[in-house]
Amino acid sequence: MIFIANWKMFGGLNSLNSINPVIKFLKIFKNKKSVKIIYCPPTTLIYPMYKRLKNTPLMVGGQNCHENHKSGAFTGSINATMLKNVGASYVIIGHSENRRNGENNSLINQKIKSAIKSGLNVIFCIGETLGERKKKLTKKILNKQITSGLKKIKNKKKILISYEPVWAIGTGLIPKINELYETISFIKNKFKDYKVLYGGSVNPKNIKDLKTIEKLDGFLIGGASQNSKKFIDIIKKTYN
Ligand code: PEP
């Protein structure tokens, strides 16, 4: 199972200490061989985190990147080549917090292509808003986001699709398990051979229900991943 820690815009150098218990835990966890942990801290922490995680199985990723993998006059931007250069092996693209700020499917497609060109793996986020869900548009929206986002991308192994209903992110709400099962099955049946994760308010309490969806390949965890105890609990309970 894959566990992605999205720290969003939280954390300074001191926060790096919070990964020590996770490193220790993974050394002794009996299912460690099947666990993959990817930390996506703010860009300022990628390199120090990469150095801390060297010689451990944990990996580092960025939270977004510019669509141009070559350098250019784009003040304030960071591209996938730069992320790779400081130790990232993954990058989150298409997160709803960025879609909300104007990222559309076509820009996301360009970003995914640039990340792959730079040698990064992509955590590709998709998800419907509450309004879309109420109008029963979930499948239509997901289909459009995936088809457009992955247009002309062949290397399925480089992509992890993370299904994150917008209304479940940071709200404490999760979809009903039968509905989530149906959505994950829809994605897996339509877009074969992709690994599919779930993200949205995953915590140590609801993981026991979420883990019953056997088709899932892992979880993207935001808020709870900043607390190592909660993060470890989620991983442990996924296997219990
Ligand atoms: C996220 O950052 O994508 C996320 C799922 O956050 P949270 O777990 O806090 O809902």
Tab-separated table of C-alpha atoms and ligand atoms in Angstrom:
chain	number	residue	atom	x	y	z
A	1	MET	CA	0.000	0.000	0.000
A	2	ILE	CA	1.093	3.545	-0.748
A	3	PHE	CA	0.787	6.326	1.836
A	4	ILE	CA	1.308	9.881	0.704
A	5	ALA	CA	1.782	12.623	3.275
A	6	ASN	CA	0.709	15.982	1.876
A	7	TRP	CA	1.925	18.645	4.281
A	8	LYS	CA	0.428	21.446	2.198
A	9	MET	CA	1.723	24.906	3.279
A	10	PHE	CA	2.695	23.764	6.773
A	11	GLY	CA	6.083	23.215	8.371
A	12	GLY	CA	9.563	24.590	8.839
A	13	LEU	CA	12.926	22.953	9.467
A	14	ASN	CA	11.792	21.880	12.964
A	15	SER	CA	8.998	19.792	11.470
A	16	LEU	CA	11.568	17.435	9.986
A	17	ASN	CA	11.928	15.853	13.427
A	18	SER	CA	8.382	14.580	13.148
A	19	ILE	CA	9.440	12.097	10.477
A	20	ASN	CA	11.878	10.319	12.834
A	21	PRO	CA	9.182	8.213	14.561
A	22	VAL	CA	7.877	7.187	11.124
A	23	ILE	CA	11.353	6.064	10.013
A	24	LYS	CA	11.744	4.087	13.260
A	25	PHE	CA	8.280	2.576	12.950
A	26	LEU	CA	8.891	1.417	9.404
A	27	LYS	CA	12.109	-0.340	10.407
A	28	ILE	CA	10.209	-2.642	12.758
A	29	PHE	CA	6.808	-2.871	11.047
A	30	LYS	CA	6.165	-6.438	9.999
A	31	ASN	CA	4.481	-5.441	6.725
A	32	LYS	CA	7.200	-2.974	5.790
A	33	LYS	CA	7.909	-4.628	2.456
A	34	SER	CA	4.482	-3.756	1.153
A	35	VAL	CA	4.474	-0.179	2.495
A	36	LYS	CA	5.574	2.764	0.387
A	37	ILE	CA	5.654	6.173	2.079
A	38	ILE	CA	6.063	9.397	0.145
A	39	TYR	CA	6.373	12.717	1.960
A	40	CYS	CA	5.316	15.822	0.048
A	41	PRO	CA	6.445	18.754	2.200
A	42	PRO	CA	6.496	22.418	1.147
A	43	THR	CA	9.174	23.066	-1.474
A	44	THR	CA	11.468	24.692	1.115
A	45	LEU	CA	11.761	21.350	2.924
A	46	ILE	CA	12.292	19.002	-0.005
A	47	TYR	CA	16.082	19.026	0.053
A	48	PRO	CA	16.555	18.778	3.843
A	49	MET	CA	13.940	16.061	3.930
A	50	TYR	CA	15.600	14.215	1.077
A	51	LYS	CA	18.876	14.278	3.042
A	52	ARG	CA	17.126	13.010	6.189
A	53	LEU	CA	15.402	10.200	4.285
A	54	LYS	CA	18.470	9.063	2.345
A	55	ASN	CA	19.217	5.417	3.196
A	56	THR	CA	15.601	4.846	4.258
A	57	PRO	CA	12.832	3.457	2.042
A	58	LEU	CA	10.813	6.694	2.413
A	59	MET	CA	10.649	9.067	-0.528
A	60	VAL	CA	10.063	12.766	-1.140
A	61	GLY	CA	7.788	14.598	-3.552
A	62	GLY	CA	6.788	18.137	-4.467
A	63	GLN	CA	3.264	19.518	-4.236
A	64	ASN	CA	3.054	21.149	-7.666
A	65	CYS	CA	5.258	22.280	-10.534
A	66	HIS	CA	5.307	24.653	-13.497
A	67	GLU	CA	4.243	23.214	-16.855
A	68	ASN	CA	7.586	24.055	-18.472
A	69	HIS	CA	10.304	21.577	-17.579
A	70	LYS	CA	12.969	23.918	-18.956
A	71	SER	CA	14.152	27.063	-17.170
A	72	GLY	CA	12.534	30.393	-18.027
A	73	ALA	CA	11.389	33.783	-16.842
A	74	PHE	CA	8.595	32.608	-14.535
A	75	THR	CA	9.092	34.470	-11.281
A	76	GLY	CA	8.090	32.465	-8.234
A	77	SER	CA	7.709	29.203	-10.133
A	78	ILE	CA	9.507	25.886	-9.761
A	79	ASN	CA	9.615	23.232	-12.439
A	80	ALA	CA	9.786	19.463	-12.280
A	81	THR	CA	13.456	19.403	-13.276
A	82	MET	CA	14.245	21.562	-10.229
A	83	LEU	CA	12.221	19.297	-7.947
A	84	LYS	CA	14.098	16.290	-9.260
A	85	ASN	CA	17.392	18.140	-8.780
A	86	VAL	CA	16.761	18.565	-5.034
A	87	GLY	CA	15.775	14.959	-4.444
A	88	ALA	CA	12.081	14.669	-5.264
A	89	SER	CA	10.956	11.534	-7.033
A	90	TYR	CA	7.228	12.403	-7.090
A	91	VAL	CA	5.080	15.463	-7.610
A	92	ILE	CA	1.420	16.072	-6.808
A	93	ILE	CA	-0.420	17.544	-9.794
A	94	GLY	CA	-4.060	18.592	-10.090
A	95	HIS	CA	-4.775	19.021	-6.396
A	96	SER	CA	-8.188	20.654	-5.946
A	97	GLU	CA	-6.603	23.460	-3.919
A	98	ASN	CA	-4.752	24.382	-7.128
A	99	ARG	CA	-7.625	23.612	-9.501
A	100	ARG	CA	-9.619	26.089	-7.390
A	101	ASN	CA	-6.997	28.716	-8.210
A	102	GLY	CA	-7.491	28.288	-11.936
A	103	GLU	CA	-5.617	25.136	-12.967
A	104	ASN	CA	-7.672	23.468	-15.688
A	105	ASN	CA	-7.432	19.976	-17.212
A	106	SER	CA	-5.321	21.133	-20.127
A	107	LEU	CA	-2.737	22.883	-17.911
A	108	ILE	CA	-2.682	19.823	-15.656
A	109	ASN	CA	-1.969	17.655	-18.710
A	110	GLN	CA	0.992	19.881	-19.624
A	111	LYS	CA	2.286	19.704	-16.059
A	112	ILE	CA	2.037	15.913	-16.003
A	113	LYS	CA	3.932	15.684	-19.297
A	114	SER	CA	6.658	18.004	-18.000
A	115	ALA	CA	6.994	15.998	-14.784
A	116	ILE	CA	7.379	12.741	-16.702
A	117	LYS	CA	9.923	14.330	-19.034
A	118	SER	CA	11.924	15.348	-15.965
A	119	GLY	CA	11.869	11.805	-14.635
A	120	LEU	CA	9.346	12.312	-11.821
A	121	ASN	CA	6.427	10.104	-10.891
A	122	VAL	CA	3.083	11.869	-10.688
A	123	ILE	CA	0.412	11.822	-8.000
A	124	PHE	CA	-2.505	12.926	-10.149
A	125	CYS	CA	-5.444	14.277	-8.126
A	126	ILE	CA	-9.009	14.209	-9.368
A	127	GLY	CA	-12.347	14.738	-7.670
A	128	GLU	CA	-15.795	16.250	-7.936
A	129	THR	CA	-17.186	19.218	-5.986
A	130	LEU	CA	-20.217	18.880	-3.733
A	131	GLY	CA	-22.393	20.640	-6.318
A	132	GLU	CA	-21.294	18.202	-9.024
A	133	ARG	CA	-21.943	15.268	-6.715
A	134	LYS	CA	-25.444	16.519	-5.912
A	135	LYS	CA	-26.161	16.744	-9.632
A	136	LYS	CA	-24.929	13.144	-9.991
A	137	LEU	CA	-22.094	14.259	-12.250
A	138	THR	CA	-19.281	12.510	-10.372
A	139	LYS	CA	-18.430	9.885	-13.011
A	140	LYS	CA	-18.712	12.381	-15.861
A	141	ILE	CA	-16.371	14.826	-14.110
A	142	LEU	CA	-13.833	12.134	-13.174
A	143	ASN	CA	-13.887	10.730	-16.692
A	144	LYS	CA	-13.206	14.195	-18.147
A	145	GLN	CA	-10.462	14.984	-15.613
A	146	ILE	CA	-8.668	11.692	-16.257
A	147	THR	CA	-9.095	11.627	-20.038
A	148	SER	CA	-7.896	15.229	-20.456
A	149	GLY	CA	-5.252	15.115	-17.724
A	150	LEU	CA	-3.659	11.974	-19.113
A	151	LYS	CA	-4.022	12.821	-22.811
A	152	LYS	CA	-1.084	11.424	-24.826
A	153	ILE	CA	0.551	9.990	-21.719
A	154	LYS	CA	1.624	6.418	-22.211
A	155	ASN	CA	3.637	5.443	-19.176
A	156	LYS	CA	0.951	4.249	-16.748
A	157	LYS	CA	3.550	3.108	-14.224
A	158	LYS	CA	4.628	6.730	-13.633
A	159	ILE	CA	1.152	7.830	-12.530
A	160	LEU	CA	-0.775	7.317	-9.311
A	161	ILE	CA	-4.365	8.495	-9.584
A	162	SER	CA	-5.609	9.942	-6.302
A	163	TYR	CA	-9.385	10.230	-6.044
A	164	GLU	CA	-10.126	13.112	-3.708
A	165	PRO	CA	-13.704	14.380	-3.548
A	166	VAL	CA	-13.274	18.142	-3.076
A	167	TRP	CA	-15.927	18.223	-0.345
A	168	ALA	CA	-14.031	15.573	1.670
A	169	ILE	CA	-10.698	17.406	1.815
A	170	GLY	CA	-10.039	18.844	5.254
A	171	THR	CA	-13.705	18.612	6.250
A	172	GLY	CA	-13.791	15.416	8.320
A	173	LEU	CA	-16.286	13.976	5.818
A	174	ILE	CA	-15.711	10.879	3.711
A	175	PRO	CA	-17.963	9.261	1.089
A	176	LYS	CA	-20.216	6.370	2.095
A	177	ILE	CA	-18.152	3.213	1.699
A	178	ASN	CA	-20.482	1.670	-0.891
A	179	GLU	CA	-20.386	4.870	-2.952
A	180	LEU	CA	-16.607	5.071	-2.707
A	181	TYR	CA	-16.362	1.427	-3.730
A	182	GLU	CA	-18.459	2.180	-6.794
A	183	THR	CA	-16.359	5.217	-7.742
A	184	ILE	CA	-13.050	3.417	-7.301
A	185	SER	CA	-14.368	0.467	-9.340
A	186	PHE	CA	-15.466	2.881	-12.060
A	187	ILE	CA	-11.978	4.440	-12.258
A	188	LYS	CA	-10.202	1.082	-12.164
A	189	ASN	CA	-12.449	-0.490	-14.803
A	190	LYS	CA	-12.266	2.437	-17.166
A	191	PHE	CA	-8.603	3.324	-16.705
A	192	LYS	CA	-7.006	-0.055	-16.416
A	193	ASP	CA	-3.569	-0.712	-14.921
A	194	TYR	CA	-3.371	2.567	-12.996
A	195	LYS	CA	-2.804	2.502	-9.256
A	196	VAL	CA	-5.663	4.347	-7.533
A	197	LEU	CA	-5.520	5.995	-4.109
A	198	TYR	CA	-8.161	7.700	-1.982
A	199	GLY	CA	-7.672	11.073	-0.275
A	200	GLY	CA	-9.973	13.232	1.828
A	201	SER	CA	-10.083	13.394	5.644
A	202	VAL	CA	-8.397	10.009	6.141
A	203	ASN	CA	-7.775	9.559	9.870
A	204	PRO	CA	-7.041	6.775	12.382
A	205	LYS	CA	-10.785	6.310	13.003
A	206	ASN	CA	-12.182	6.068	9.495
A	207	ILE	CA	-9.283	4.026	8.079
A	208	LYS	CA	-10.881	0.792	9.306
A	209	ASP	CA	-13.835	1.425	6.978
A	210	LEU	CA	-11.777	2.816	4.102
A	211	LYS	CA	-9.394	-0.140	4.092
A	212	THR	CA	-12.264	-2.499	3.304
A	213	ILE	CA	-12.117	-1.241	-0.277
A	214	GLU	CA	-9.624	-3.813	-1.434
A	215	LYS	CA	-9.200	-2.283	-4.871
A	216	LEU	CA	-7.474	0.752	-3.364
A	217	ASP	CA	-3.707	0.915	-3.712
A	218	GLY	CA	-3.228	3.440	-0.924
A	219	PHE	CA	-4.159	6.757	0.627
A	220	LEU	CA	-3.225	10.415	0.295
A	221	ILE	CA	-3.284	11.955	3.745
A	222	GLY	CA	-3.246	15.694	4.379
A	223	GLY	CA	-3.945	17.006	7.887
A	224	ALA	CA	-3.337	13.723	9.728
A	225	SER	CA	0.064	13.218	8.083
A	226	GLN	CA	1.546	16.184	9.940
A	227	ASN	CA	1.138	14.247	13.184
A	228	SER	CA	3.463	11.238	13.137
A	229	LYS	CA	1.396	9.324	15.710
A	230	LYS	CA	-1.766	9.656	13.641
A	231	PHE	CA	0.102	8.869	10.428
A	232	ILE	CA	1.639	5.714	11.919
A	233	ASP	CA	-1.745	4.710	13.334
A	234	ILE	CA	-3.329	4.983	9.911
A	235	ILE	CA	-0.632	2.776	8.378
A	236	LYS	CA	-0.862	0.182	11.170
A	237	LYS	CA	-4.647	0.028	11.030
A	238	THR	CA	-4.635	-0.417	7.268
A	239	TYR	CA	-3.045	-3.821	7.876
A	240	ASN	CA	-4.953	-4.885	11.014
B	1	PEP	C1	-5.170	16.459	0.759
B	1	PEP	O1	-4.311	17.227	1.129
B	1	PEP	O2	-5.281	16.175	-0.427
B	1	PEP	C2	-6.077	15.868	1.733
B	1	PEP	C3	-6.721	14.792	1.406
B	1	PEP	O3	-6.155	16.502	2.942
B	1	PEP	P1	-6.938	15.966	4.233
B	1	PEP	O4	-6.447	14.580	4.519
B	1	PEP	O5	-6.555	16.945	5.302
B	1	PEP	O6	-8.400	15.979	3.918
